[in-house]
Amino acid sequence: MSGVMASGGMGAGEPAREAARLLRMRRRRTWSVAGWGLCAIGFGLLGIAMGWILLMVLLRGFSALTPTVFLEVTQGTGGGLLNAIEGTLVIGVGSMILAVPFGVAAGLYAAQFSHTLFARAIRFMADVLVGVPSIVLGYFGYVTMVEGLGWKFSLAAACITIAILCLPYICRTTELALSQVPAAMQEAAFALGAGEGLVAWRIALPVAMPGVVTGILLAFAISVGETAPLIYTAGWSSYMWNGQLVGSPVGYLTYAIWAFINEPFASANALAYAAAFLVTFIVLLISVTARLVLLRRQGGR
Amino acid sequence: MSFRRVLAVFAAVLPASLIAVRLFLAVYSWPAVRFNGLGFITSTSWNLGNTYGSPIVRNGVQVLPGAHYGILFLIAGTLLSTLIALVIAVPIGVGAAIFLAEAVPARFRMWLSFFVELLAAVPSVVFGLWGYAVLVPLLGHYVFPVMGRVLGFVPFLGGSTGSGSGLLTAGIVLSLMIVPLIAATLRDAILAEPMVVRESAAALGVTRFEAVWKVVLPGVRKILIGVTILATGRALGETMAVLMVSGNALNYLPPNIYSPISTMAAFIVSQLDSALQDPTGLAVRSLAEVALVLSVISLGVNTLARLVLYRAGLKAARV
């Protein structure tokens, strides 16, 4: 470009214009370099914050991990976290048992009959439900089940509340996975005389299975990391789960983080960090696994 | 019944639960709505009344003498902390997205993006723990006093800098929680912009950054607006992290940016125990009204975000 400019006519005032052009060029270059710099700083800040949070949880949490944490139940502000570990897993599995059939069904409907009004309604409602603050769902669980049905703080109330929370995630990831199943594959099955049900069960779902499983895994991670709705529905218990669905509270790890960091005792704070380590470890492990499953399927990007 | 019918019945659980949540909250909080009236959102006073007094009847509702519920301070705390979070998060998110999409070699892009997305998976109570144990002491002891002295002449930035728990701290923690959403969505959008757009810009003689800033970024403007609104909804409803770093102020509006605040979501958690002391149950119902107001606001914000994103052609936004 500059070659074209230079070979142009050299009339009067040309050097001055050339100097102005160079100045403008330099200013633009400087601005561009500064722009890249600012973008790098933005990413850097994000990276530093991420590293800081993870490092704090891993270092402080790891040093607080003792065999007692895994072997004993909480006693006052000390002891272990066995009750909370069990509670977190029971709540997670229980809410998945409730959420998966309905969430997958909603996703299946939205994908297979995607042009119907009901499918569009499901998609929109799922997106709106994602936006409902989790504490609002918790309060709903409290009003209807803990108080209204007289279940008290209980496993059932916790699982149903968390299941509602997870429904839209499962629905949307299922739909996304199904929408990537080649239409020709399903049309071939229809041409052979298969019905809608057969095509969905034997063609679409098996092909989309990795995506569906990913969604369920991510929903499980959410149930492990949730706190606010559980405070209102599961309560807290220092004992192991007694097998009751209603009537007795359940302990869980995220409560231990929130409640024990405020205690003035070192033993309680250590339990909070240990719980934070376990929660973060489980959630990140699931997220990484889920992403790797997806990435392998998509062949990376 | 046909397969489609059976499937529809199962699928209907999702919309039904959303409607049930709103309906039950509205019905349950109705006595509180009637008693509190419009003053609920225009006055600053959360007062259970005399819990030892005998209940009286007002507006057809049983209440304790002296009871008054006004949550203007919660609305202010929620909106201000969200505003601060957006002011911090949007520039960082845009910068990080451009960096990831345009500056990083494709080989590393996947891993660095992955790192950003992990931040989105960290549970909010862990953010709260970090804020409580690391950020609050750091800001309260070192950063805020200096800020107060240097920037004291600016309104809202001067005055008592407090302990570190407060509006600005809550805003910072919230911003960290919404940045990954903004950065990841915008990165995907930038990557999806056709290469020919960049090439045409380059042919006109612009620098690479100018091509990104003035050609590619305006192309994804709608997605940026949509995801910012989506992030707003996320910040408005965030509970645990805010609860742990906001100082949980009761019944006053923040005089400056360091002042303790409370948000609607955090308040619902922190006040349940004391609300249960009210034998008439009006306090618990008023908390339900807080949840109702919060869910109405977030419904509006999210609907707006989805409409913008749908129109921008982003069918499945990151959830």
PDB file of C-alpha atoms in Angstrom, chain A residues 49-246:
ATOM      1  CA  ALA A  49      -9.004 -14.584  39.940  1.00  0.00           C
ATOM      2  CA  MET A  50      -9.633 -18.155  38.838  1.00  0.00           C
ATOM      3  CA  GLY A  51      -6.175 -19.270  39.907  1.00  0.00           C
ATOM      4  CA  TRP A  52      -6.452 -17.471  43.220  1.00  0.00           C
ATOM      5  CA  ILE A  53      -9.809 -19.028  44.118  1.00  0.00           C
ATOM      6  CA  LEU A  54      -8.754 -22.531  43.099  1.00  0.00           C
ATOM      7  CA  LEU A  55      -5.403 -22.258  44.843  1.00  0.00           C
ATOM      8  CA  MET A  56      -6.982 -21.035  48.072  1.00  0.00           C
ATOM      9  CA  VAL A  57      -9.554 -23.824  48.099  1.00  0.00           C
ATOM     10  CA  LEU A  58      -7.043 -26.503  47.144  1.00  0.00           C
ATOM     11  CA  LEU A  59      -4.247 -25.435  49.524  1.00  0.00           C
ATOM     12  CA  ARG A  60      -6.330 -24.620  52.598  1.00  0.00           C
ATOM     13  CA  GLY A  61      -8.756 -27.420  51.882  1.00  0.00           C
ATOM     14  CA  PHE A  62      -6.120 -30.054  51.295  1.00  0.00           C
ATOM     15  CA  SER A  63      -4.342 -29.291  54.546  1.00  0.00           C
ATOM     16  CA  ALA A  64      -7.684 -29.598  56.362  1.00  0.00           C
ATOM     17  CA  LEU A  65      -8.383 -33.031  54.894  1.00  0.00           C
ATOM     18  CA  THR A  66      -7.777 -35.653  57.568  1.00  0.00           C
ATOM     19  CA  PRO A  67      -9.074 -39.212  57.799  1.00  0.00           C
ATOM     20  CA  THR A  68     -11.521 -37.947  60.438  1.00  0.00           C
ATOM     21  CA  VAL A  69     -13.269 -35.857  57.775  1.00  0.00           C
ATOM     22  CA  PHE A  70     -14.235 -39.014  55.900  1.00  0.00           C
ATOM     23  CA  LEU A  71     -14.805 -41.314  58.863  1.00  0.00           C
ATOM     24  CA  GLU A  72     -16.796 -39.340  61.440  1.00  0.00           C
ATOM     25  CA  VAL A  73     -19.953 -37.286  61.564  1.00  0.00           C
ATOM     26  CA  THR A  74     -20.053 -33.648  62.621  1.00  0.00           C
ATOM     27  CA  GLN A  75     -20.035 -33.026  66.366  1.00  0.00           C
ATOM     28  CA  GLY A  76     -20.934 -29.457  67.209  1.00  0.00           C
ATOM     29  CA  THR A  77     -18.291 -27.467  65.359  1.00  0.00           C
ATOM     30  CA  GLY A  78     -15.773 -30.297  65.015  1.00  0.00           C
ATOM     31  CA  GLY A  79     -15.583 -33.943  64.071  1.00  0.00           C
ATOM     32  CA  GLY A  80     -15.867 -34.972  60.432  1.00  0.00           C
ATOM     33  CA  LEU A  81     -18.080 -34.538  57.392  1.00  0.00           C
ATOM     34  CA  LEU A  82     -19.241 -38.073  56.720  1.00  0.00           C
ATOM     35  CA  ASN A  83     -22.893 -37.075  57.247  1.00  0.00           C
ATOM     36  CA  ALA A  84     -22.533 -34.157  54.823  1.00  0.00           C
ATOM     37  CA  ILE A  85     -20.736 -36.196  52.162  1.00  0.00           C
ATOM     38  CA  GLU A  86     -23.447 -38.837  52.325  1.00  0.00           C
ATOM     39  CA  GLY A  87     -26.202 -36.215  52.315  1.00  0.00           C
ATOM     40  CA  THR A  88     -24.780 -34.414  49.273  1.00  0.00           C
ATOM     41  CA  LEU A  89     -24.582 -37.654  47.298  1.00  0.00           C
ATOM     42  CA  VAL A  90     -28.054 -38.837  48.375  1.00  0.00           C
ATOM     43  CA  ILE A  91     -29.613 -35.487  47.483  1.00  0.00           C
ATOM     44  CA  GLY A  92     -27.757 -35.438  44.167  1.00  0.00           C
ATOM     45  CA  VAL A  93     -28.772 -38.959  43.164  1.00  0.00           C
ATOM     46  CA  GLY A  94     -32.329 -38.488  44.430  1.00  0.00           C
ATOM     47  CA  SER A  95     -32.881 -35.292  42.484  1.00  0.00           C
ATOM     48  CA  MET A  96     -31.430 -36.868  39.335  1.00  0.00           C
ATOM     49  CA  ILE A  97     -33.842 -39.820  39.665  1.00  0.00           C
ATOM     50  CA  LEU A  98     -36.677 -37.287  39.714  1.00  0.00           C
ATOM     51  CA  ALA A  99     -35.353 -34.844  37.125  1.00  0.00           C
ATOM     52  CA  VAL A 100     -33.925 -37.111  34.411  1.00  0.00           C
ATOM     53  CA  PRO A 101     -37.158 -38.731  33.106  1.00  0.00           C
ATOM     54  CA  PHE A 102     -39.028 -35.423  32.902  1.00  0.00           C
ATOM     55  CA  GLY A 103     -36.073 -33.370  31.699  1.00  0.00           C
ATOM     56  CA  VAL A 104     -35.136 -35.835  28.957  1.00  0.00           C
ATOM     57  CA  ALA A 105     -38.800 -36.156  27.947  1.00  0.00           C
ATOM     58  CA  ALA A 106     -39.095 -32.375  27.648  1.00  0.00           C
ATOM     59  CA  GLY A 107     -35.886 -32.205  25.607  1.00  0.00           C
ATOM     60  CA  LEU A 108     -37.020 -35.092  23.426  1.00  0.00           C
ATOM     61  CA  TYR A 109     -40.344 -33.429  22.725  1.00  0.00           C
ATOM     62  CA  ALA A 110     -38.722 -30.073  22.004  1.00  0.00           C
ATOM     63  CA  ALA A 111     -36.308 -31.678  19.523  1.00  0.00           C
ATOM     64  CA  GLN A 112     -38.482 -34.295  17.793  1.00  0.00           C
ATOM     65  CA  PHE A 113     -41.576 -32.122  17.395  1.00  0.00           C
ATOM     66  CA  SER A 114     -39.637 -28.887  17.280  1.00  0.00           C
ATOM     67  CA  HIS A 115     -42.116 -26.923  15.164  1.00  0.00           C
ATOM     68  CA  THR A 116     -45.147 -27.471  17.379  1.00  0.00           C
ATOM     69  CA  LEU A 117     -46.360 -24.715  19.636  1.00  0.00           C
ATOM     70  CA  PHE A 118     -45.844 -26.886  22.720  1.00  0.00           C
ATOM     71  CA  ALA A 119     -42.177 -27.474  21.821  1.00  0.00           C
ATOM     72  CA  ARG A 120     -41.604 -23.747  21.509  1.00  0.00           C
ATOM     73  CA  ALA A 121     -43.350 -23.225  24.843  1.00  0.00           C
ATOM     74  CA  ILE A 122     -41.094 -25.833  26.482  1.00  0.00           C
ATOM     75  CA  ARG A 123     -37.974 -24.185  25.092  1.00  0.00           C
ATOM     76  CA  PHE A 124     -39.024 -20.762  26.278  1.00  0.00           C
ATOM     77  CA  MET A 125     -40.170 -21.975  29.707  1.00  0.00           C
ATOM     78  CA  ALA A 126     -36.902 -23.880  30.164  1.00  0.00           C
ATOM     79  CA  ASP A 127     -34.913 -20.727  29.435  1.00  0.00           C
ATOM     80  CA  VAL A 128     -37.047 -18.748  31.859  1.00  0.00           C
ATOM     81  CA  LEU A 129     -36.783 -21.447  34.537  1.00  0.00           C
ATOM     82  CA  VAL A 130     -32.976 -21.292  34.275  1.00  0.00           C
ATOM     83  CA  GLY A 131     -33.283 -17.624  35.168  1.00  0.00           C
ATOM     84  CA  VAL A 132     -35.407 -18.138  38.279  1.00  0.00           C
ATOM     85  CA  PRO A 133     -33.072 -17.436  41.217  1.00  0.00           C
ATOM     86  CA  SER A 134     -32.384 -20.661  43.104  1.00  0.00           C
ATOM     87  CA  ILE A 135     -33.404 -19.075  46.404  1.00  0.00           C
ATOM     88  CA  VAL A 136     -36.870 -18.439  44.951  1.00  0.00           C
ATOM     89  CA  LEU A 137     -37.157 -22.161  44.189  1.00  0.00           C
ATOM     90  CA  GLY A 138     -35.948 -22.855  47.714  1.00  0.00           C
ATOM     91  CA  TYR A 139     -38.612 -20.630  49.186  1.00  0.00           C
ATOM     92  CA  PHE A 140     -41.212 -22.329  46.999  1.00  0.00           C
ATOM     93  CA  GLY A 141     -40.067 -25.687  48.374  1.00  0.00           C
ATOM     94  CA  TYR A 142     -40.285 -24.316  51.893  1.00  0.00           C
ATOM     95  CA  VAL A 143     -43.783 -22.898  51.455  1.00  0.00           C
ATOM     96  CA  THR A 144     -45.289 -25.887  49.670  1.00  0.00           C
ATOM     97  CA  MET A 145     -43.509 -28.945  51.055  1.00  0.00           C
ATOM     98  CA  VAL A 146     -41.726 -28.090  54.317  1.00  0.00           C
ATOM     99  CA  GLU A 147     -44.654 -26.046  55.644  1.00  0.00           C
ATOM    100  CA  GLY A 148     -47.649 -26.768  53.421  1.00  0.00           C
ATOM    101  CA  LEU A 149     -47.420 -30.558  53.306  1.00  0.00           C
ATOM    102  CA  GLY A 150     -45.817 -30.740  56.739  1.00  0.00           C
ATOM    103  CA  TRP A 151     -42.775 -32.669  55.478  1.00  0.00           C
ATOM    104  CA  LYS A 152     -40.483 -30.503  57.667  1.00  0.00           C
ATOM    105  CA  PHE A 153     -36.871 -30.156  56.517  1.00  0.00           C
ATOM    106  CA  SER A 154     -36.493 -33.394  54.611  1.00  0.00           C
ATOM    107  CA  LEU A 155     -34.830 -35.305  51.810  1.00  0.00           C
ATOM    108  CA  ALA A 156     -37.989 -35.358  49.699  1.00  0.00           C
ATOM    109  CA  ALA A 157     -38.423 -31.573  49.825  1.00  0.00           C
ATOM    110  CA  ALA A 158     -34.728 -31.084  48.973  1.00  0.00           C
ATOM    111  CA  CYS A 159     -34.750 -33.553  46.068  1.00  0.00           C
ATOM    112  CA  ILE A 160     -37.922 -32.166  44.481  1.00  0.00           C
ATOM    113  CA  THR A 161     -36.632 -28.581  44.745  1.00  0.00           C
ATOM    114  CA  ILE A 162     -33.235 -29.449  43.261  1.00  0.00           C
ATOM    115  CA  ALA A 163     -34.944 -31.547  40.572  1.00  0.00           C
ATOM    116  CA  ILE A 164     -36.974 -28.506  39.448  1.00  0.00           C
ATOM    117  CA  LEU A 165     -33.729 -26.520  39.420  1.00  0.00           C
ATOM    118  CA  CYS A 166     -32.021 -29.127  37.198  1.00  0.00           C
ATOM    119  CA  LEU A 167     -34.939 -29.773  34.801  1.00  0.00           C
ATOM    120  CA  PRO A 168     -34.182 -26.949  32.351  1.00  0.00           C
ATOM    121  CA  TYR A 169     -30.479 -27.821  32.102  1.00  0.00           C
ATOM    122  CA  ILE A 170     -31.238 -31.463  31.297  1.00  0.00           C
ATOM    123  CA  CYS A 171     -33.982 -30.427  28.871  1.00  0.00           C
ATOM    124  CA  ARG A 172     -31.835 -27.969  26.940  1.00  0.00           C
ATOM    125  CA  THR A 173     -28.739 -30.167  26.662  1.00  0.00           C
ATOM    126  CA  THR A 174     -30.892 -33.137  25.604  1.00  0.00           C
ATOM    127  CA  GLU A 175     -32.576 -31.030  22.955  1.00  0.00           C
ATOM    128  CA  LEU A 176     -29.227 -29.703  21.730  1.00  0.00           C
ATOM    129  CA  ALA A 177     -27.798 -33.216  21.472  1.00  0.00           C
ATOM    130  CA  LEU A 178     -30.877 -34.537  19.635  1.00  0.00           C
ATOM    131  CA  SER A 179     -30.917 -31.631  17.202  1.00  0.00           C
ATOM    132  CA  GLN A 180     -27.495 -32.748  15.971  1.00  0.00           C
ATOM    133  CA  VAL A 181     -28.726 -36.235  15.036  1.00  0.00           C
ATOM    134  CA  PRO A 182     -28.829 -36.309  11.207  1.00  0.00           C
ATOM    135  CA  ALA A 183     -32.373 -35.947   9.923  1.00  0.00           C
ATOM    136  CA  ALA A 184     -31.652 -38.426   7.093  1.00  0.00           C
ATOM    137  CA  MET A 185     -31.015 -41.159   9.643  1.00  0.00           C
ATOM    138  CA  GLN A 186     -34.441 -40.666  11.192  1.00  0.00           C
ATOM    139  CA  GLU A 187     -36.158 -40.250   7.836  1.00  0.00           C
ATOM    140  CA  ALA A 188     -34.687 -43.567   6.713  1.00  0.00           C
ATOM    141  CA  ALA A 189     -36.260 -45.223   9.768  1.00  0.00           C
ATOM    142  CA  PHE A 190     -39.605 -43.537   9.062  1.00  0.00           C
ATOM    143  CA  ALA A 191     -39.383 -44.776   5.445  1.00  0.00           C
ATOM    144  CA  LEU A 192     -38.969 -48.311   6.737  1.00  0.00           C
ATOM    145  CA  GLY A 193     -42.240 -47.895   8.594  1.00  0.00           C
ATOM    146  CA  ALA A 194     -41.009 -47.109  12.098  1.00  0.00           C
ATOM    147  CA  GLY A 195     -43.278 -44.943  14.242  1.00  0.00           C
ATOM    148  CA  GLU A 196     -42.372 -41.781  16.111  1.00  0.00           C
ATOM    149  CA  GLY A 197     -41.753 -43.689  19.324  1.00  0.00           C
ATOM    150  CA  LEU A 198     -39.486 -46.275  17.724  1.00  0.00           C
ATOM    151  CA  VAL A 199     -37.445 -43.602  15.927  1.00  0.00           C
ATOM    152  CA  ALA A 200     -37.022 -41.599  19.133  1.00  0.00           C
ATOM    153  CA  TRP A 201     -36.046 -44.568  21.305  1.00  0.00           C
ATOM    154  CA  ARG A 202     -34.008 -46.652  18.876  1.00  0.00           C
ATOM    155  CA  ILE A 203     -32.455 -44.023  16.587  1.00  0.00           C
ATOM    156  CA  ALA A 204     -32.400 -40.503  18.007  1.00  0.00           C
ATOM    157  CA  LEU A 205     -31.722 -41.150  21.698  1.00  0.00           C
ATOM    158  CA  PRO A 206     -28.929 -43.728  21.255  1.00  0.00           C
ATOM    159  CA  VAL A 207     -27.103 -41.485  18.790  1.00  0.00           C
ATOM    160  CA  ALA A 208     -27.485 -38.448  21.046  1.00  0.00           C
ATOM    161  CA  MET A 209     -26.630 -40.370  24.221  1.00  0.00           C
ATOM    162  CA  PRO A 210     -23.195 -38.793  24.926  1.00  0.00           C
ATOM    163  CA  GLY A 211     -24.757 -35.326  24.835  1.00  0.00           C
ATOM    164  CA  VAL A 212     -27.640 -36.395  27.048  1.00  0.00           C
ATOM    165  CA  VAL A 213     -25.280 -37.971  29.580  1.00  0.00           C
ATOM    166  CA  THR A 214     -23.190 -34.791  29.573  1.00  0.00           C
ATOM    167  CA  GLY A 215     -26.263 -32.762  30.454  1.00  0.00           C
ATOM    168  CA  ILE A 216     -27.156 -35.121  33.289  1.00  0.00           C
ATOM    169  CA  LEU A 217     -23.590 -34.969  34.630  1.00  0.00           C
ATOM    170  CA  LEU A 218     -23.620 -31.173  34.587  1.00  0.00           C
ATOM    171  CA  ALA A 219     -26.989 -31.163  36.343  1.00  0.00           C
ATOM    172  CA  PHE A 220     -25.541 -33.467  38.995  1.00  0.00           C
ATOM    173  CA  ALA A 221     -22.650 -31.036  39.445  1.00  0.00           C
ATOM    174  CA  ILE A 222     -25.165 -28.237  39.966  1.00  0.00           C
ATOM    175  CA  SER A 223     -26.971 -30.259  42.631  1.00  0.00           C
ATOM    176  CA  VAL A 224     -23.662 -30.817  44.457  1.00  0.00           C
ATOM    177  CA  GLY A 225     -22.795 -27.116  44.377  1.00  0.00           C
ATOM    178  CA  GLU A 226     -26.185 -25.656  45.328  1.00  0.00           C
ATOM    179  CA  THR A 227     -26.668 -24.126  48.751  1.00  0.00           C
ATOM    180  CA  ALA A 228     -29.460 -21.569  49.009  1.00  0.00           C
ATOM    181  CA  PRO A 229     -32.428 -23.797  48.081  1.00  0.00           C
ATOM    182  CA  LEU A 230     -31.154 -26.564  50.371  1.00  0.00           C
ATOM    183  CA  ILE A 231     -30.981 -24.296  53.436  1.00  0.00           C
ATOM    184  CA  TYR A 232     -34.748 -23.933  53.036  1.00  0.00           C
ATOM    185  CA  THR A 233     -35.599 -27.544  52.223  1.00  0.00           C
ATOM    186  CA  ALA A 234     -32.992 -29.962  53.591  1.00  0.00           C
ATOM    187  CA  GLY A 235     -32.124 -28.015  56.733  1.00  0.00           C
ATOM    188  CA  TRP A 236     -29.016 -29.439  58.373  1.00  0.00           C
ATOM    189  CA  SER A 237     -28.301 -32.563  60.366  1.00  0.00           C
ATOM    190  CA  SER A 238     -25.180 -33.706  62.191  1.00  0.00           C
ATOM    191  CA  TYR A 239     -26.269 -37.326  61.875  1.00  0.00           C
ATOM    192  CA  MET A 240     -26.211 -39.791  59.044  1.00  0.00           C
ATOM    193  CA  TRP A 241     -29.320 -39.934  56.861  1.00  0.00           C
ATOM    194  CA  ASN A 242     -31.823 -42.178  58.633  1.00  0.00           C
ATOM    195  CA  GLY A 243     -33.502 -43.494  55.493  1.00  0.00           C
ATOM    196  CA  GLN A 244     -36.599 -41.338  55.955  1.00  0.00           C
ATOM    197  CA  LEU A 245     -37.902 -39.375  52.983  1.00  0.00           C
ATOM    198  CA  VAL A 246     -39.850 -36.873  55.053  1.00  0.00           C
TER     199      VAL A 246
END
